[in-house]
Short mmCIF file of C-alpha atoms and ligand atoms in Angstrom, two decimals:
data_model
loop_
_atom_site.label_atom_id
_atom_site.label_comp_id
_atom_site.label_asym_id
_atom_site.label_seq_id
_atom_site.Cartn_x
_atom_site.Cartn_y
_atom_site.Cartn_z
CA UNK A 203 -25.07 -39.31 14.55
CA UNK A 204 -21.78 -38.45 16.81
CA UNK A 205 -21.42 -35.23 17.76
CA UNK A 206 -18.16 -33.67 18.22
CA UNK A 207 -16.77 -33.15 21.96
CA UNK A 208 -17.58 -29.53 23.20
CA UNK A 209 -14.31 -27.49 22.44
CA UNK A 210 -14.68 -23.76 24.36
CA UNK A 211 -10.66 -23.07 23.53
CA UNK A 212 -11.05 -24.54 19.80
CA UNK A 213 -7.91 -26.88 20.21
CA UNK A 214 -8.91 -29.48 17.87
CA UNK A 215 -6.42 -29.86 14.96
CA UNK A 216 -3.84 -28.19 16.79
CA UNK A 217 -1.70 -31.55 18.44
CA UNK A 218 1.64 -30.08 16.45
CA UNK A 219 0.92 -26.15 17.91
CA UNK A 220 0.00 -27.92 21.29
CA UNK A 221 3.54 -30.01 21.27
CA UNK A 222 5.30 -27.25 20.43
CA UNK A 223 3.52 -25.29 23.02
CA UNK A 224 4.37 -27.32 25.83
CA UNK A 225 8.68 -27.76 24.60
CA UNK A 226 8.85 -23.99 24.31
CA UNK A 227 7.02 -23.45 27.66
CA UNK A 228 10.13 -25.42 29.08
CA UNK A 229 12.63 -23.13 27.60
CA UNK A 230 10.24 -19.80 26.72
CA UNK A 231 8.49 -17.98 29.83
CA UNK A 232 4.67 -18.57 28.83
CA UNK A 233 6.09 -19.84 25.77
CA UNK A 234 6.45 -17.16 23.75
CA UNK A 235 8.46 -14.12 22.98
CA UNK A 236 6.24 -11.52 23.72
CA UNK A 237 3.21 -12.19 26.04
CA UNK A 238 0.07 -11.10 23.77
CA UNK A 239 0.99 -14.41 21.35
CA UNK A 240 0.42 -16.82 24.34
CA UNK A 241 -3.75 -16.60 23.85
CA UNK A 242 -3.73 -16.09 27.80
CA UNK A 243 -6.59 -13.27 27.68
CA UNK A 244 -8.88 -15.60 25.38
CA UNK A 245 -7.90 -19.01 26.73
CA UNK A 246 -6.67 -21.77 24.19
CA UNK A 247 -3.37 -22.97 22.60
CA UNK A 248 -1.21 -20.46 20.80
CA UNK A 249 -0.93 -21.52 16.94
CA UNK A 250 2.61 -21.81 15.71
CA UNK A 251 3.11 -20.18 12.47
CA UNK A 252 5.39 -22.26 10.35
CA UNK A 253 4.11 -19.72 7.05
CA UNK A 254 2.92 -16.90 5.52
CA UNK A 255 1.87 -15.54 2.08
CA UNK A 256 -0.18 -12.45 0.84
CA UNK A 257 -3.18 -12.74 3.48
CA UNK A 258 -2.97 -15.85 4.61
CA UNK A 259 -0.98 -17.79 7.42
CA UNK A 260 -0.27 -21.39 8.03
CA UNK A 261 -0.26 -22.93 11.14
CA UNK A 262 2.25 -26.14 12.00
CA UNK A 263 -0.47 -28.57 12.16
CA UNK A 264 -1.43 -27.52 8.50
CA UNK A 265 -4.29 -25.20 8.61
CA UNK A 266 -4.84 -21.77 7.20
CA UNK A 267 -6.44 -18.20 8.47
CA UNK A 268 -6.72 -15.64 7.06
CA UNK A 269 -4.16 -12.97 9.12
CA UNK A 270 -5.77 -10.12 10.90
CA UNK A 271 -3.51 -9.22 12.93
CA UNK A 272 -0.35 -8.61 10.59
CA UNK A 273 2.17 -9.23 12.48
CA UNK A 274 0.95 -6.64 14.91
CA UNK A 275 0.78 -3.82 11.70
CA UNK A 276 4.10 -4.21 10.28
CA UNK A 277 2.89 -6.47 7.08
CA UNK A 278 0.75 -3.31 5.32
CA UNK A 279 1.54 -5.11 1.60
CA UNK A 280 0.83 -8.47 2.96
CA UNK A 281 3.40 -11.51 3.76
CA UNK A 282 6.18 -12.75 1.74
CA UNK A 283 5.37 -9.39 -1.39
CA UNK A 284 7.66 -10.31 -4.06
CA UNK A 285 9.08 -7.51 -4.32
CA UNK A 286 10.26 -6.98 -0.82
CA UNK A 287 11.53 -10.81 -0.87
CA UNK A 288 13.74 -9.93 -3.92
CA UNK A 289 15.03 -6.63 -2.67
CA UNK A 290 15.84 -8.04 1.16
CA UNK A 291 17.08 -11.15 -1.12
CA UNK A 292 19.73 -9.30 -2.89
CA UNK A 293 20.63 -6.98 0.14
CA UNK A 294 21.14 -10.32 2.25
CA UNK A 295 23.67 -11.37 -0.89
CA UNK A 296 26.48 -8.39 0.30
CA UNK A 297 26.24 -9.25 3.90
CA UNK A 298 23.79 -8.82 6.63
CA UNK A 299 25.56 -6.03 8.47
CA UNK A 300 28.30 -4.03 8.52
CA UNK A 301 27.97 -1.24 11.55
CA UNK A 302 28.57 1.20 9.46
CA UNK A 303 26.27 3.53 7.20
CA UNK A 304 24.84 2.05 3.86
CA UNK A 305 22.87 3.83 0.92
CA UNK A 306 19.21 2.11 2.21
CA UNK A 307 18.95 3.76 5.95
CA UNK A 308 19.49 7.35 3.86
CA UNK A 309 17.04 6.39 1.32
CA UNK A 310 14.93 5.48 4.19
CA UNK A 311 15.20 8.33 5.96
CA UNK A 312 14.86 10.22 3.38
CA UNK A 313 11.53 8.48 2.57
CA UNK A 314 10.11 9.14 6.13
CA UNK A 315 11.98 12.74 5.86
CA UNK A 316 9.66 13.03 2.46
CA UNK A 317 6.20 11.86 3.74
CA UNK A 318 6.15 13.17 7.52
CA UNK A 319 6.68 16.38 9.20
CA UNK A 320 10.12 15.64 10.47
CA UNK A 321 13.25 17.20 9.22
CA UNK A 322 15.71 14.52 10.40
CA UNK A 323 15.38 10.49 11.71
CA UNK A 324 17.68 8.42 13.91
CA UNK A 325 17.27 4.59 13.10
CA UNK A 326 16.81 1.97 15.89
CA UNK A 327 15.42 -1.53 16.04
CA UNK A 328 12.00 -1.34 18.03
CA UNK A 329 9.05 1.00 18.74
CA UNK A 330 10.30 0.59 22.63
CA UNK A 331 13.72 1.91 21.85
CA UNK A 332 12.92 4.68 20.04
CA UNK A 333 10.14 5.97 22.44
CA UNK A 334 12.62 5.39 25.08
CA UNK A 335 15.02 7.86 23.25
CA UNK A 336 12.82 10.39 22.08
CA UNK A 337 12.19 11.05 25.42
CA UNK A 338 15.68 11.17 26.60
CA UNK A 339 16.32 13.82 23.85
CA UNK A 340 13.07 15.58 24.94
CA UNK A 341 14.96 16.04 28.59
CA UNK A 342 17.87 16.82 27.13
CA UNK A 343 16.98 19.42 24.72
CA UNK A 344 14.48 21.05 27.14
CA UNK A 345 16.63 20.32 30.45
CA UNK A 346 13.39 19.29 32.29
CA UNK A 347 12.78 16.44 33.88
CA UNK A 348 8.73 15.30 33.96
CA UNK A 349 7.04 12.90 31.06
CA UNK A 350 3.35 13.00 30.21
CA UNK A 351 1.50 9.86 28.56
CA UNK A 352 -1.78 9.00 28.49
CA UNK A 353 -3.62 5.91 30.49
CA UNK A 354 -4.15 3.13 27.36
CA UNK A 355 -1.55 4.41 25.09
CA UNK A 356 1.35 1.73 24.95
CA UNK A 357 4.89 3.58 23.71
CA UNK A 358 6.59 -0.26 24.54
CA UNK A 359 8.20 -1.56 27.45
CA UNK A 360 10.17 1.57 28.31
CA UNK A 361 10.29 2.04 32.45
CA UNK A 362 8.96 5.60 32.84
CA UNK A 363 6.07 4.98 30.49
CA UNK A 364 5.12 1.45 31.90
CA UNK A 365 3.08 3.49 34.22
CA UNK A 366 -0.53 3.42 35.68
CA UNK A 367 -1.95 7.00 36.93
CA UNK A 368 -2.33 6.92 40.45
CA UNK A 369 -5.07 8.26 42.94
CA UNK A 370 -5.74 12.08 41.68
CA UNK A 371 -5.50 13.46 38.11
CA UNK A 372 -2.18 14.81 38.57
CA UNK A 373 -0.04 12.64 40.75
CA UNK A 374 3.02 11.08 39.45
CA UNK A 375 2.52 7.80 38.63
CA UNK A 376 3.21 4.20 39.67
CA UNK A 377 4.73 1.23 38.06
CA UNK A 378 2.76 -0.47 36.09
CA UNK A 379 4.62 -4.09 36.61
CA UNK A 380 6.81 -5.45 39.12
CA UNK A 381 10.87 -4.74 38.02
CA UNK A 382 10.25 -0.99 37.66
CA UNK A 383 11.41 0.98 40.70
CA UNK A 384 8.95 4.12 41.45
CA UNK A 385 11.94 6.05 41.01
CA UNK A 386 11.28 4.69 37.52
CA UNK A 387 8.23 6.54 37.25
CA UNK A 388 8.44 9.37 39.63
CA UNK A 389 8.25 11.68 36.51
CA UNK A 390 6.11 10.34 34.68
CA UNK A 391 2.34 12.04 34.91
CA UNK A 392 -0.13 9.85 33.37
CA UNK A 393 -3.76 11.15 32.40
CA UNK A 394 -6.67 9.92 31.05
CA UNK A 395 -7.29 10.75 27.47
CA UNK A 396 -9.56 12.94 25.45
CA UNK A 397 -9.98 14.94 28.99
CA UNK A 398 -8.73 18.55 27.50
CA UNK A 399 -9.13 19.48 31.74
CA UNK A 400 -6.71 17.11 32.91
CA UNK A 401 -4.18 18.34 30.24
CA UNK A 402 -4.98 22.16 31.25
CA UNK A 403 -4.38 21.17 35.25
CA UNK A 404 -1.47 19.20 34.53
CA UNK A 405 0.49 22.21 32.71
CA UNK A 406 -0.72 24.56 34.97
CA UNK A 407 0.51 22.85 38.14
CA UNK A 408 4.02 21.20 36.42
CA UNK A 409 4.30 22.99 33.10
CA UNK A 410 7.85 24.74 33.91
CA UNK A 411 8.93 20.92 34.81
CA UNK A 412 7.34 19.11 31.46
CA UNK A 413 9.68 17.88 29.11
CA UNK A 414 7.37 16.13 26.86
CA UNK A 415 4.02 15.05 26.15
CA UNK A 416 4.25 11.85 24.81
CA UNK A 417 0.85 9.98 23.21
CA UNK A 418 -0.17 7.57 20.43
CA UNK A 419 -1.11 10.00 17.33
CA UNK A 420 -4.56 7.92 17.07
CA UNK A 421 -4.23 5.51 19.95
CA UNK A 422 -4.84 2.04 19.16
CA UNK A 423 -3.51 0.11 22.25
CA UNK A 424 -6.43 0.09 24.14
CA UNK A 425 -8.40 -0.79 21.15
CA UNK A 426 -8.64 2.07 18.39
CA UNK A 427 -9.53 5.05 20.19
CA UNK A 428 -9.09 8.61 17.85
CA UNK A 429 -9.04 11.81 19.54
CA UNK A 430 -11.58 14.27 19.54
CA UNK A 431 -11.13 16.93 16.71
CA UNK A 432 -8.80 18.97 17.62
CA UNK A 433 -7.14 16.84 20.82
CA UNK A 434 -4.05 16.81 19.00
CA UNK A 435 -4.00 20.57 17.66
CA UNK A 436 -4.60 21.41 21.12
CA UNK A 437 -1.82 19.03 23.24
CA UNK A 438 0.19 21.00 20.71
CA UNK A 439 -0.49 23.99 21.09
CA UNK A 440 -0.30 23.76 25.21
CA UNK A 441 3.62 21.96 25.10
CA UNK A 442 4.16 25.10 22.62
CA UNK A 443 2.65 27.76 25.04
CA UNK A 444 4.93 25.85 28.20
CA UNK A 445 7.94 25.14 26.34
CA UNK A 446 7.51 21.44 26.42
CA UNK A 447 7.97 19.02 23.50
CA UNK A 448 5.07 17.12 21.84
CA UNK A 449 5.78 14.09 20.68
CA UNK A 450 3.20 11.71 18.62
CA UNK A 451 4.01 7.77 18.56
CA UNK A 452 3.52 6.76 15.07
CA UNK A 453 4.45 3.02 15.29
CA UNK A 454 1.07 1.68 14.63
CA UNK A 455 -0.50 4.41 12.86
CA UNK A 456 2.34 5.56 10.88
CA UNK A 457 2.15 4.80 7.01
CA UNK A 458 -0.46 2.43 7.83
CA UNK A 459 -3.69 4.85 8.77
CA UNK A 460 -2.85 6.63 5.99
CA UNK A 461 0.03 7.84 3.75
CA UNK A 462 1.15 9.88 6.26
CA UNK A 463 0.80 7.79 9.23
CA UNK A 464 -2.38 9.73 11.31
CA UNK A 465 -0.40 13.18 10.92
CA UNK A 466 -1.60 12.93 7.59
CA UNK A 467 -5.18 12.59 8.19
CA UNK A 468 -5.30 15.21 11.48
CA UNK A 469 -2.28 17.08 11.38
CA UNK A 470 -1.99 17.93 8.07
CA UNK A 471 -5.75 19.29 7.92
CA UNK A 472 -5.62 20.94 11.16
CA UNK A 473 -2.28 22.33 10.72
CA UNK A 474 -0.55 20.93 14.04
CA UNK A 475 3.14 19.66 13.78
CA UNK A 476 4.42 17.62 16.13
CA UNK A 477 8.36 17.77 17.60
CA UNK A 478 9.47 14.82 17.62
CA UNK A 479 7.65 11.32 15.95
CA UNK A 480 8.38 8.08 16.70
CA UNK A 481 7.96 5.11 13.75
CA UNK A 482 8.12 1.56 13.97
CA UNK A 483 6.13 -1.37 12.06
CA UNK A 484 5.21 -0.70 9.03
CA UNK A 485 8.66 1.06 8.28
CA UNK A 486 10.77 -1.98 8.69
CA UNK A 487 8.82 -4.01 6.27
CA UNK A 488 8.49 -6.89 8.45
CA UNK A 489 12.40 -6.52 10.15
CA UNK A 490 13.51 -5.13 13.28
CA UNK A 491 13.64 -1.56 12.40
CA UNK A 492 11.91 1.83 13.85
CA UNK A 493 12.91 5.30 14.43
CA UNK A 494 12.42 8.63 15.67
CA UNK A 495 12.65 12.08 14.57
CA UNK A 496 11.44 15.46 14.43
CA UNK A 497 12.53 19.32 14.30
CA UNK A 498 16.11 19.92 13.15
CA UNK A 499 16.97 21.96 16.12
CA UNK A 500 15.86 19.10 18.39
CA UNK A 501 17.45 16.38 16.33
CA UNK A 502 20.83 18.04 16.44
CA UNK A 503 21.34 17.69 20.15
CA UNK A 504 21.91 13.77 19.56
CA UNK A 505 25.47 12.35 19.10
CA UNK A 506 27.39 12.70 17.61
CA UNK A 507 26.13 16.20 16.74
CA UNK A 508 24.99 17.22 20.01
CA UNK A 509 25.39 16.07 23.77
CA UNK A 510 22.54 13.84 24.26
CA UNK A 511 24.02 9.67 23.90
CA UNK A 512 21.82 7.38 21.80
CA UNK A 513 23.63 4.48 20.14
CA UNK A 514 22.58 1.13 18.38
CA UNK A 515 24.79 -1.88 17.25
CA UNK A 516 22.26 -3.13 14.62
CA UNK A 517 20.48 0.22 14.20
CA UNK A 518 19.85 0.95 10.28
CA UNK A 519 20.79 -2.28 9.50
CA UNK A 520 20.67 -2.67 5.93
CA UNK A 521 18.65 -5.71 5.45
CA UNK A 522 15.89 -3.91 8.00
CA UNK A 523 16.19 -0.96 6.26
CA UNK A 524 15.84 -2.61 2.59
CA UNK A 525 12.51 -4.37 3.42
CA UNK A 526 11.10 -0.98 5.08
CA UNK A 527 12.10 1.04 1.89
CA UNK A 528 10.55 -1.33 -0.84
CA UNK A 529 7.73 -1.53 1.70
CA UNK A 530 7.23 2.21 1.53
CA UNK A 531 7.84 2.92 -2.05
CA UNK A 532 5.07 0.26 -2.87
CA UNK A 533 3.02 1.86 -0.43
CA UNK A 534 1.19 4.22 -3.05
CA UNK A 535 -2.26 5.46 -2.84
CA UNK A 536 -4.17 2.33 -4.15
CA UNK A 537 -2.92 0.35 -1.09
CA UNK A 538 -4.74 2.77 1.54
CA UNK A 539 -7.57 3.18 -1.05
CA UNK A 540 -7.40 -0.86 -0.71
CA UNK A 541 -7.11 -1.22 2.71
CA UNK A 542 -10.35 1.65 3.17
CA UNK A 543 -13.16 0.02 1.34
CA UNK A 544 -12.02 -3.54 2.32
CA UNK A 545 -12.33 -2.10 5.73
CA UNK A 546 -15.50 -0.25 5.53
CA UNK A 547 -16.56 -3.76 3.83
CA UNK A 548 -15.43 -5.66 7.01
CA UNK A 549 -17.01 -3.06 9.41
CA UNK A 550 -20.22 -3.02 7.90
CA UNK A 551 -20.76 -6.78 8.47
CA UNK A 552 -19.24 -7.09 11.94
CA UNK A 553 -21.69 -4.04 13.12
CA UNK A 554 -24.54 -6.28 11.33
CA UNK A 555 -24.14 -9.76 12.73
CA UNK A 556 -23.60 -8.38 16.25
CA UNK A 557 -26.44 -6.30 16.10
CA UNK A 558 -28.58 -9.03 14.75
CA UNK A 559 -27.21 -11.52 17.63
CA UNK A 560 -27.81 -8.62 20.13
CA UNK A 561 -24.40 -8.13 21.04
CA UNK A 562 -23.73 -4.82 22.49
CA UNK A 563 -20.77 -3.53 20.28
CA UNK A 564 -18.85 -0.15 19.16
CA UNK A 565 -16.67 -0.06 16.20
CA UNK A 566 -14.07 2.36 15.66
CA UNK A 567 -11.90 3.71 13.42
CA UNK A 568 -8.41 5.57 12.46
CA UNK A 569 -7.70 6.29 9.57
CA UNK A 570 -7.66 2.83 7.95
CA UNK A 571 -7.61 1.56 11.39
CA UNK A 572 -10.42 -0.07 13.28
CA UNK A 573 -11.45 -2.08 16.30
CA UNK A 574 -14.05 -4.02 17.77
CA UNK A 575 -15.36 -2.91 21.24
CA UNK A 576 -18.14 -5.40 23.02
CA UNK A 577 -19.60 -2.69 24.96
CA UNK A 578 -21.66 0.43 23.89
CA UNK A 579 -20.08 3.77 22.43
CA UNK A 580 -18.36 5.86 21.86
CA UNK A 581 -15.20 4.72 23.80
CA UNK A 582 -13.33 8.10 24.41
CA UNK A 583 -10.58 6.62 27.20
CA UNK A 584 -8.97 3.95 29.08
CA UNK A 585 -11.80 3.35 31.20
CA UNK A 586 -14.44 3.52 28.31
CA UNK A 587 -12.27 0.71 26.65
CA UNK A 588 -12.09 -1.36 30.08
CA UNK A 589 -16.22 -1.91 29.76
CA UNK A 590 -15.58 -4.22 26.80
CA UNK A 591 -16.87 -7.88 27.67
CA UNK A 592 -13.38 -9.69 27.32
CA UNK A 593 -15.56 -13.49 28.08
CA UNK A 594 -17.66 -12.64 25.31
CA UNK A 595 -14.38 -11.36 22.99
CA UNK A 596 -12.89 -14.59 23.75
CA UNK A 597 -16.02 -16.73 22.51
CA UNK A 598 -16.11 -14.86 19.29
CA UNK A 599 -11.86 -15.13 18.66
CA UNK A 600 -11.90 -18.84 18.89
CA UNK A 601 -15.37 -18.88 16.53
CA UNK A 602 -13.63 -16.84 13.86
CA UNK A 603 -10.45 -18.81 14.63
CA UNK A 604 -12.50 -22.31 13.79
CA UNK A 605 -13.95 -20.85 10.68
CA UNK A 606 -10.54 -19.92 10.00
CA UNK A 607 -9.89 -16.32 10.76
CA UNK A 608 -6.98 -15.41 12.94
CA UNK A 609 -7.91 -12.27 15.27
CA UNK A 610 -5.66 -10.61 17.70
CA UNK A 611 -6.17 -12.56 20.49
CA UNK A 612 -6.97 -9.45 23.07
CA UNK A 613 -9.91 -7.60 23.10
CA UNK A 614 -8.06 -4.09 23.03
CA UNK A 615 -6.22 -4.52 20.16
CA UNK A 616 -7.04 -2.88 16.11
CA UNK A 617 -7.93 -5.56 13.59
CA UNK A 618 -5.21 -5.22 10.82
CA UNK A 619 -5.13 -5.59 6.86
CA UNK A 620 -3.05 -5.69 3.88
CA UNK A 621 -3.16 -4.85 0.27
CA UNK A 622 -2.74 -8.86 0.14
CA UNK A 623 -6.66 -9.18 1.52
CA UNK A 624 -8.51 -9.65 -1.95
CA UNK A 625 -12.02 -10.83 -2.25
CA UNK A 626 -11.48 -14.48 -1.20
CA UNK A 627 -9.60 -13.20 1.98
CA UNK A 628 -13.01 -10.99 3.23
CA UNK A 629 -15.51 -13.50 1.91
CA UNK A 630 -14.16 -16.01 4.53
CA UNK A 631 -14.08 -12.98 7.30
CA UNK A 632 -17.41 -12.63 6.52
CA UNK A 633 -18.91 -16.10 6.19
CA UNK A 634 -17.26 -16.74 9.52
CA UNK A 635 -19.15 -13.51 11.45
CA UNK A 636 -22.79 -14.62 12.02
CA UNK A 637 -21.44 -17.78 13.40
CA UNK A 638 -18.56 -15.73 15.71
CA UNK A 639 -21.33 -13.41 16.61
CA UNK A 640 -23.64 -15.97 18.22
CA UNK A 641 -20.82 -17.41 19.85
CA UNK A 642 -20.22 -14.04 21.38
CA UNK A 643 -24.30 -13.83 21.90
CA UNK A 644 -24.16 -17.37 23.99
CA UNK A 645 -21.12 -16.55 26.25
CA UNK A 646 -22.65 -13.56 27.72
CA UNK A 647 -25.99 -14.74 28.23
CA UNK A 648 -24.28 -17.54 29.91
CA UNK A 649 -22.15 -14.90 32.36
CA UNK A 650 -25.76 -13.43 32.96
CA UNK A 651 -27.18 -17.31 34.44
CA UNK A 652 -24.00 -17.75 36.20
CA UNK A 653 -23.88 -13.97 38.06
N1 PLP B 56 4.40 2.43 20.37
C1 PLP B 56 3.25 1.93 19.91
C2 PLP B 56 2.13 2.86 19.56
C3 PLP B 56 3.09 0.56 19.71
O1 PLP B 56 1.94 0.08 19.25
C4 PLP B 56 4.18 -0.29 20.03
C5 PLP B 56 4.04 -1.76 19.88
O2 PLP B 56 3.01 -2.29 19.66
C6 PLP B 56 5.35 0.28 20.51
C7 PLP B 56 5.44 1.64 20.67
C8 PLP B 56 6.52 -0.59 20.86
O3 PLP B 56 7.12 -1.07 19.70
P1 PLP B 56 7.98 -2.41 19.75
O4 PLP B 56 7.06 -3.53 20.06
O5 PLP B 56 8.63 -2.47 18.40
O6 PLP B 56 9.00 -2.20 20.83
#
C-alpha cells in the first residue's frame, strides 16, 4: 500500500497555480493584487482562478470548489448569472465608457435611493474611495476636524482610518502600516467596539471636534461581529446630541445581510437613520463600482453643488453600473430567503462537527452573514476576535480546500453565499466538515505537545 507524502499546505494538484505563483511573484508584490489572496495567514499556494459559474470556481490546474468566499461578497446571485452576463453584454456593445452621465448610474441610484435610507448617492469605484470621501464631506459639512472608527472594522485602505488605537481609550491614534505619516492619523480616535463607555468618554472629552463616527453597520472584518441591540441606535443618537455625523459602512453588509443591507434588519426596527452610508460589493455586480450617500442637506455640499471636491474618471461607469443594477433588481426576497436557510443549514453542521471533534468554536451571524470563530463566545470586539486559534483555522482551510471547498483564507473573515449554492453546492460543504474539523482537532493538540 503507498501512502501519499504528508501535505500540511495541500499543494498537490496545484503545479499550474504554483507556476503561475512564482512568474507573478516576479512582477506582483506577494503575487497578488491585494494581500488576503496570497494564503500568507494559512500557509500554502494561492489557487489561480481561470473560472467561475453559479457556485462553483475553477482553478488553472483544473479542479473545482465550491466558492465561499464570493469574491469577497460582491457575487450575492452567484458567478457568471445569465442575466447579468446579457445585460453587461449589451451595455459593453455601445462602448465601455464615456465620462459622462448614462441612464444606468440614475437607475442605480435610484435603486439604492429606493431600498436605503439615503436621499441622494455619489458613484465611485471602491469601498476605499468612497469611505475616504464620506469622510471628507463629513469635515466639510460639519467644519470639524476629528474621525472616530472602531478597532476591527476595515473602511479600506484610506490613511486616517488605517489606524490602530493607541495606549488609553481616547488617544488619537497611530498608523496602522508603514507609508502613513501620524499626521495621517492624528485625528483619527479609534475605540474598541460594543464598549457604549468608550463612546460616552470619547464625545465628552472631543465631541465639539468630531466630525464623524464612522463604523461597519454589522462589522464583519474582524470576523462577523453584530452590535449589541441598540449599539447602533445609540452611536446615533450621541453624533445627533454633539452635532457629529454618523456614518454606517455598508460595503459588506449592504444588500447582502438583507434587502436593506443591515439598516434593514437594525435600523429599520429600531428606528435609527444613519447620515451618510457607504456601499460597495454587492452593488457593482461583480465590477468596480461603490458609493456613498446620505441626507440631502449633507449630500448637497459636494461638487458641483456644494464646496466640498470629490471627482472620479471612471466613476458610474456604465458597464459597472449595469451589472450592479441587474444584480439588484434580481435581488428579490427569495434570494435572502435562499441565502438564510442555506446558511442556518451550513451553521448547524459546522457548530456540530467542531463540537464533536472538541474544537472550541463560536459562530456568528448578521443578517445572512456568518463567521467561524475557533475560540469560545460571544466575540463582542477586536480583542475577543484576536483569541481565535489562527494554526488551527489554517488546518481546517486547507482540509475543506482538499475536499474541495474554497474558504477565505483568514480566520477573521465572514463565510459568503449566493443564490447559485443549491443542494449539491452544501452537500459537498458538508461532507467535507467532519474531516476539516479533525484537521482543526489535530493541529491544536499538536500546538499543546509543542508549547
Ligand atoms: N468597507 C468595508 C466594510 C469593507 O469590507 C471593504 C472591503 O472589504 C471596504 C470598505 C473597502 O472596499 P474596497 O476593497 O472596494 O476598497
Amino acid at each position: 500500500m503507498t501512502h501519499a507524502a504528508p501535505d500540511p499546505h495541500g499543494t498537490a494538484g496545484t503545479s499550474v497555480s504554483r507556476a503561475l505563483y512564482d512568474r507573478a511573484r516576479h512582477v506582483i508584490p506577494g503575487g497578488v493584487s491585494s494581500p488576503v489572496r496570497a494564503f500568507n495567514a494559512v500557509g500554502g499556494t494561492p489557487r489561480f482562478i481561470r473560472s467561475a459559474a453559479g457556485a462553483w470556481l475553477t482553478d488553472v490546474d483544473g479542479r473545482e470548489y465550491v466558492d465561499l468566499i464570493c469574491s469577497w461578497g460582491p457575487m450575492l446571485l452567484g458567478h457568471a448569472h445569465p442575466e447579468v452576463q446579457a445585460a453587461v453584454t449589451e451595455a459593453i456593445s455601445r462602448g465601455t465608457s464615456y465620462g459622462a452621465p448614462t441612464v444606468p448610474e440614475v437607475e442605480l441610484a435610484e435603486e439604492i435611493v429606493a431600498r436605503t435610507p439615503v436621499d441622494r448617492v455619489r458613484f465611485v469605484s471602491s469601498g476605499t474611495e468612497a469611505a475616504m470621501s464620506s469622510i471628507r464631506l463629513a469635515r466639510g459639512y460639519t467644519g470639524r476636524d476629528v474621525v472616530v472608527k472602531f478597532a476591527g472594522c476595515y473602511h479600506g485602505h484610506v490613511d486616517a482610518l488605517l489606524a490602530s488605537a493607541g495606549s488609553g481609550l481616547a488617544t488619537f491614534a497611530v498608523p496602522g502600516t508603514p507609508g502613513v505619516p501620524e499626521s495621517a492619523t492624528a485625528l483619527t480616535l479609534v475605540l474598541p467596539y460594543n464598549d457604549r463607555a468608550a463612546v460616552e468618554a470619547v464625545f465628552a472629552e472631543h465631541g465639539d471636534r468630531i466630525a464623524c463616527l464612522v463604523t461597519e453597520a454589522a462589522p464583519g472584518n474582524m470576523g462577523v461581529v453584530p452590535p449589541e441591540p441598540g449599539f447602533n441606535g445609540f452611536l446615533a443618537e450621541i453624533c445627533r446630541r454633539n452635532g457629529a455625523l454618523f456614518i454606517t459602512d455598508e460595503v459588506m453588509t449592504g444588500f447582502r445581510a438583507g434587502k436593506q443591507g443591515y439598516w434593514g434588519i437594525d435600523g429599520a426596527t429600531e428606528g435609527w437613520t444613519p447620515d451618510l452610508m457607504i456601499f460597495g460589493k454587492v452593488m457593482g455586480g461583480g465590477f468596480p463600482a461603490a458609493a456613498f450617500g446620505g441626507r440631502a442637506d449633507v449630500m448637497s455640499h459636494l461638487a458641483p453643488e456644494g464646496p466640498v471636491y470629490q471627482a472620479g474618471t471612471l466613476s458610474g461607469n456604465p458597464i459597472a453600473t449595469t451589472a450592479g443594477l441587474a444584480t439588484l433588481r434580481l435581488a428579490t426576497d427569495e434570494v435572502y430567503d435562499h441565502l438564510t436557510s442555506a446558511g442556518d443549514t451550513i451553521k448547524a453542521a459546522v457548530v456540530e462537527s467542531l463540537a464533536a471533534a472538541g474544537v472550541p468554536h463560536v459562530v456568528q451571524s448578521a443578517g445572512t452573514m456568518f463567521s467561524v470563530f475557533f475560540t469560545e463566545g460571544p466575540v463582542r470586539d477586536f480583542a475577543d476576535a484576536s483569541r481565535t486559534d489562527s494554526a488551527a483555522y489554517a488546518a481546517y482551510f486547507h482540509a475543506m480546500l482538499d475536499a474541495g471547498v474554497y474558504l477565505p483564507p483568514s480566520a477573521y473573515e465572514a463565510w459568503f453565499l449566493s443564490a447559485a449554492h443549491d443542494d449539491r453546492a452544501i452537500q459537498t460543504i458538508l461532507d467535507a466538515l467532519p474531516a476539516a474539523a479533525a484537521a482543526a482537532a489535530a493541529a491544536q493538540s499538536q500546538t499543546k505537545e509543542t508549547r
